[in-house]
C-alpha cells in the first residue's frame, strides 16, 4: 500500500520539519488538505504555506482542495509545487476545464467525492484523470472514524479501472489506521491518506511501515 501522511495532524509551528520527518520515514506522498471554511466548515492553509514547505522534501505533494470553485486557484497551487491536484466533484461547476488546466500545468489531476456522492458520477472522468479520491469520512476534520460502507465505491472503481485498463489510482482519505488499511487494501485501494495514525504515533517510522505492509 502507498501511504500519504496528511499534515493536518502535524505540528503547524514546524511544518517544514514535519514534512521532512515523514519523508525520511517512508511516505510515498505528502497529503496537503486545503480548506476554505465554505466547502467544509474548517479553514486550514493555502498555496503560500505549501510553497514554503516545498523545499523540505522531494516526495510528491498530493494537494487535496476542499474549496468552492477550485478552478480560481489552480495556477497558485501549480506554482506552489503541487504534483497532484485533487478537486471535489461537488465543488466545481467547470470540471472539464479545470481537469484540462491542471494537466496542461504539468500536474496530475484527481477528483474526490464526499460520502454522500454517488460513485457513478465520476466514472465518465476516469479516462481523463490520474486519481480518484474516495472520502471515507465527511471532509473537514482529522481524527474521525472510517466509513467502511465507502468500500462499495472502491470496488466499483477498481472493476471499472481494471476492465478498461485505465491507469487511474484509487485513494481513500479519513480514519485510516493499522486495521482499516487492511479493509481498504482488500477493496482495491492504491493509496491511503493517514493523518492521526501517522502524526500522533509515538514512532512515526513504525506507523508508516505498518501501514505500508498492506502491500499491493
Ligand atoms: C479530512 C482530510 C483528511 C484528514 C485525515 O477532511 O481530508 O486528509 O487529514 O485525517 P485522519 O487520518 O486523522 O482521519
Ligand atoms: Zn485529505
XYZ file of C-alpha atoms and ligand atoms in Angstrom:
231
model
C 0.000 0.000 0.000
C 1.207 3.514 -0.765
C 0.871 5.932 2.153
C 0.212 9.666 2.050
C 0.586 11.205 5.527
C -1.716 14.204 5.984
C -0.025 17.179 7.632
C -3.396 18.274 9.033
C -2.419 16.385 12.192
C 1.170 17.699 12.228
C 2.661 20.467 14.376
C 1.853 23.595 12.326
C 4.583 25.565 14.082
C 7.165 23.255 12.491
C 5.592 22.219 9.194
C 8.844 22.056 7.232
C 10.392 19.671 9.738
C 7.160 17.664 9.998
C 7.179 17.081 6.234
C 10.853 16.138 6.328
C 10.171 13.674 9.158
C 7.517 11.639 7.316
C 9.576 11.748 4.114
C 12.539 10.126 5.869
C 10.109 7.655 7.456
C 8.986 6.342 4.051
C 5.990 8.469 2.978
C 5.062 7.900 -0.672
C 3.239 11.241 -0.973
C 2.691 14.239 1.300
C -1.062 14.882 1.573
C -1.951 18.572 1.944
C -5.524 19.417 2.973
C -6.608 22.856 1.808
C -9.895 24.008 3.406
C -11.787 27.242 2.814
C -14.382 27.292 5.593
C -17.167 27.196 2.967
C -16.956 23.865 1.155
C -16.046 22.398 4.541
C -16.607 24.015 7.946
C -12.881 24.270 8.735
C -10.045 26.526 7.478
C -6.523 25.104 7.152
C -3.861 26.668 4.877
C -3.347 27.709 1.270
C -0.845 27.821 -1.573
C 1.586 30.118 0.259
C 2.159 27.604 3.035
C 2.562 24.761 0.525
C 5.163 26.763 -1.404
C 7.116 27.456 1.773
C 7.383 23.762 2.731
C 8.187 22.555 -0.817
C 11.990 22.761 -0.304
C 11.849 20.377 2.674
C 11.231 17.204 0.633
C 11.322 15.698 -2.835
C 8.348 13.429 -2.036
C 5.397 14.299 -4.330
C 2.840 16.772 -2.975
C -0.717 15.405 -3.089
C -2.870 18.517 -2.712
C -6.492 17.933 -1.675
C -8.555 21.040 -2.379
C -11.641 21.231 -0.174
C -12.600 24.636 -1.543
C -15.511 26.071 -3.557
C -14.774 26.627 -7.269
C -11.136 25.494 -7.084
C -10.583 26.494 -10.729
C -9.912 30.049 -9.486
C -6.794 28.854 -7.663
C -5.263 26.137 -9.883
C -2.375 28.362 -11.004
C -1.488 29.198 -7.419
C -1.239 25.522 -6.487
C 0.747 24.688 -9.638
C 3.182 27.473 -8.746
C 3.387 26.231 -5.163
C 4.798 22.907 -6.393
C 1.777 20.585 -6.304
C 2.390 17.262 -8.081
C -1.209 16.047 -7.777
C -4.129 18.462 -7.521
C -7.404 16.875 -6.381
C -10.633 18.832 -6.662
C -14.081 17.898 -5.374
C -16.774 16.871 -7.832
C -19.322 18.710 -5.657
C -17.326 21.981 -5.601
C -16.538 22.708 -9.259
C -19.167 23.502 -11.933
C -16.483 23.622 -14.656
C -14.935 20.241 -14.010
C -13.740 19.531 -17.573
C -11.985 22.871 -17.945
C -10.375 22.505 -14.517
C -9.075 18.998 -15.286
C -7.550 20.325 -18.508
C -5.904 23.271 -16.769
C -4.363 21.091 -14.076
C -2.916 18.706 -16.661
C -1.733 21.450 -19.003
C 0.004 22.972 -15.985
C 2.055 19.792 -15.648
C 0.404 18.284 -12.559
C -1.584 15.092 -12.177
C -5.307 15.535 -11.605
C -7.590 13.885 -9.076
C -11.336 14.053 -8.452
C -12.735 13.466 -4.988
C -16.205 12.519 -3.802
C -17.791 13.061 -0.399
C -19.510 10.137 1.362
C -22.978 11.144 0.064
C -21.890 11.434 -3.593
C -22.698 8.602 -5.996
C -19.612 6.872 -7.409
C -21.319 6.688 -10.811
C -20.947 10.485 -11.019
C -17.174 10.141 -11.570
C -16.969 7.147 -13.904
C -17.103 9.263 -17.089
C -13.965 11.156 -15.951
C -11.784 8.082 -15.339
C -10.067 8.118 -18.758
C -9.005 11.753 -18.235
C -7.808 11.822 -14.626
C -4.911 10.271 -12.710
C -6.580 9.651 -9.372
C -9.972 9.236 -7.701
C -10.165 10.144 -4.030
C -12.975 8.409 -2.159
C -13.631 10.188 1.149
C -14.023 7.684 3.979
C -15.054 10.433 6.418
C -17.012 13.667 5.984
C -14.306 16.111 4.802
C -13.265 18.894 7.165
C -11.500 17.360 10.132
C -8.900 14.771 11.054
C -9.473 12.096 13.661
C -12.881 10.802 12.522
C -13.957 7.148 12.135
C -13.536 5.278 8.856
C -16.840 4.674 6.992
C -16.422 1.107 5.756
C -19.527 1.388 3.524
C -17.424 3.508 1.151
C -15.597 0.327 0.073
C -18.515 -0.443 -2.248
C -17.486 2.675 -4.230
C -13.883 1.467 -4.283
C -14.961 -1.913 -5.657
C -16.960 -0.260 -8.454
C -13.959 1.918 -9.349
C -11.468 -0.984 -9.162
C -13.633 -3.017 -11.513
C -14.136 -0.161 -13.986
C -10.426 0.801 -13.991
C -9.208 -2.776 -14.437
C -11.825 -3.638 -17.070
C -10.745 -0.684 -19.229
C -7.023 -0.900 -18.375
C -7.034 2.724 -17.142
C -4.065 3.884 -15.066
C -6.199 5.897 -12.614
C -5.163 5.406 -8.979
C -7.698 4.930 -6.180
C -7.037 6.829 -2.961
C -9.044 6.851 0.283
C -8.943 9.544 2.954
C -10.109 9.524 6.558
C -9.891 7.161 9.526
C -7.017 5.066 8.178
C -5.106 3.073 10.794
C -3.452 -0.358 11.023
C -6.889 -2.075 10.963
C -8.808 -0.029 8.384
C -5.864 -0.063 5.959
C -6.495 -3.800 5.548
C -10.136 -3.208 4.624
C -9.018 -0.628 2.051
C -6.356 -2.959 0.688
C -8.882 -5.755 0.211
C -11.278 -3.452 -1.655
C -8.547 -2.483 -4.143
C -7.227 0.887 -2.911
C -3.786 2.051 -4.183
C -3.062 4.944 -1.785
C -4.220 5.562 1.797
C -4.111 9.024 3.358
C -3.308 8.895 7.076
C -3.214 11.894 9.402
C -3.784 10.989 13.020
C -2.402 7.443 12.850
C 0.917 8.722 11.492
C 1.488 12.088 13.162
C 0.135 11.157 16.577
C 2.083 7.869 16.670
C 4.913 7.519 19.193
C 7.091 6.054 16.418
C 6.266 7.643 13.062
C 8.569 5.383 11.080
C 6.992 2.267 12.557
C 3.482 3.644 11.947
C 4.196 4.255 8.243
C 5.930 0.874 7.771
C 2.989 -0.943 9.370
C 0.517 0.784 7.042
C 2.734 0.096 4.029
C 2.874 -3.598 4.891
C -0.546 -3.933 3.296
C 1.448 -4.380 0.089
C -0.127 -4.036 -3.342
C -10.247 15.337 6.150
C -8.937 15.356 5.413
C -8.045 14.229 5.755
C -7.607 14.154 7.190
C -7.450 12.700 7.524
O -11.107 16.263 5.581
O -9.165 15.331 4.008
O -6.925 14.178 4.876
O -6.413 14.821 7.454
O -7.216 12.603 8.878
P -7.280 11.224 9.669
O -6.299 10.286 9.046
O -6.930 11.624 11.045
O -8.708 10.698 9.551
Zn -7.459 14.948 2.611
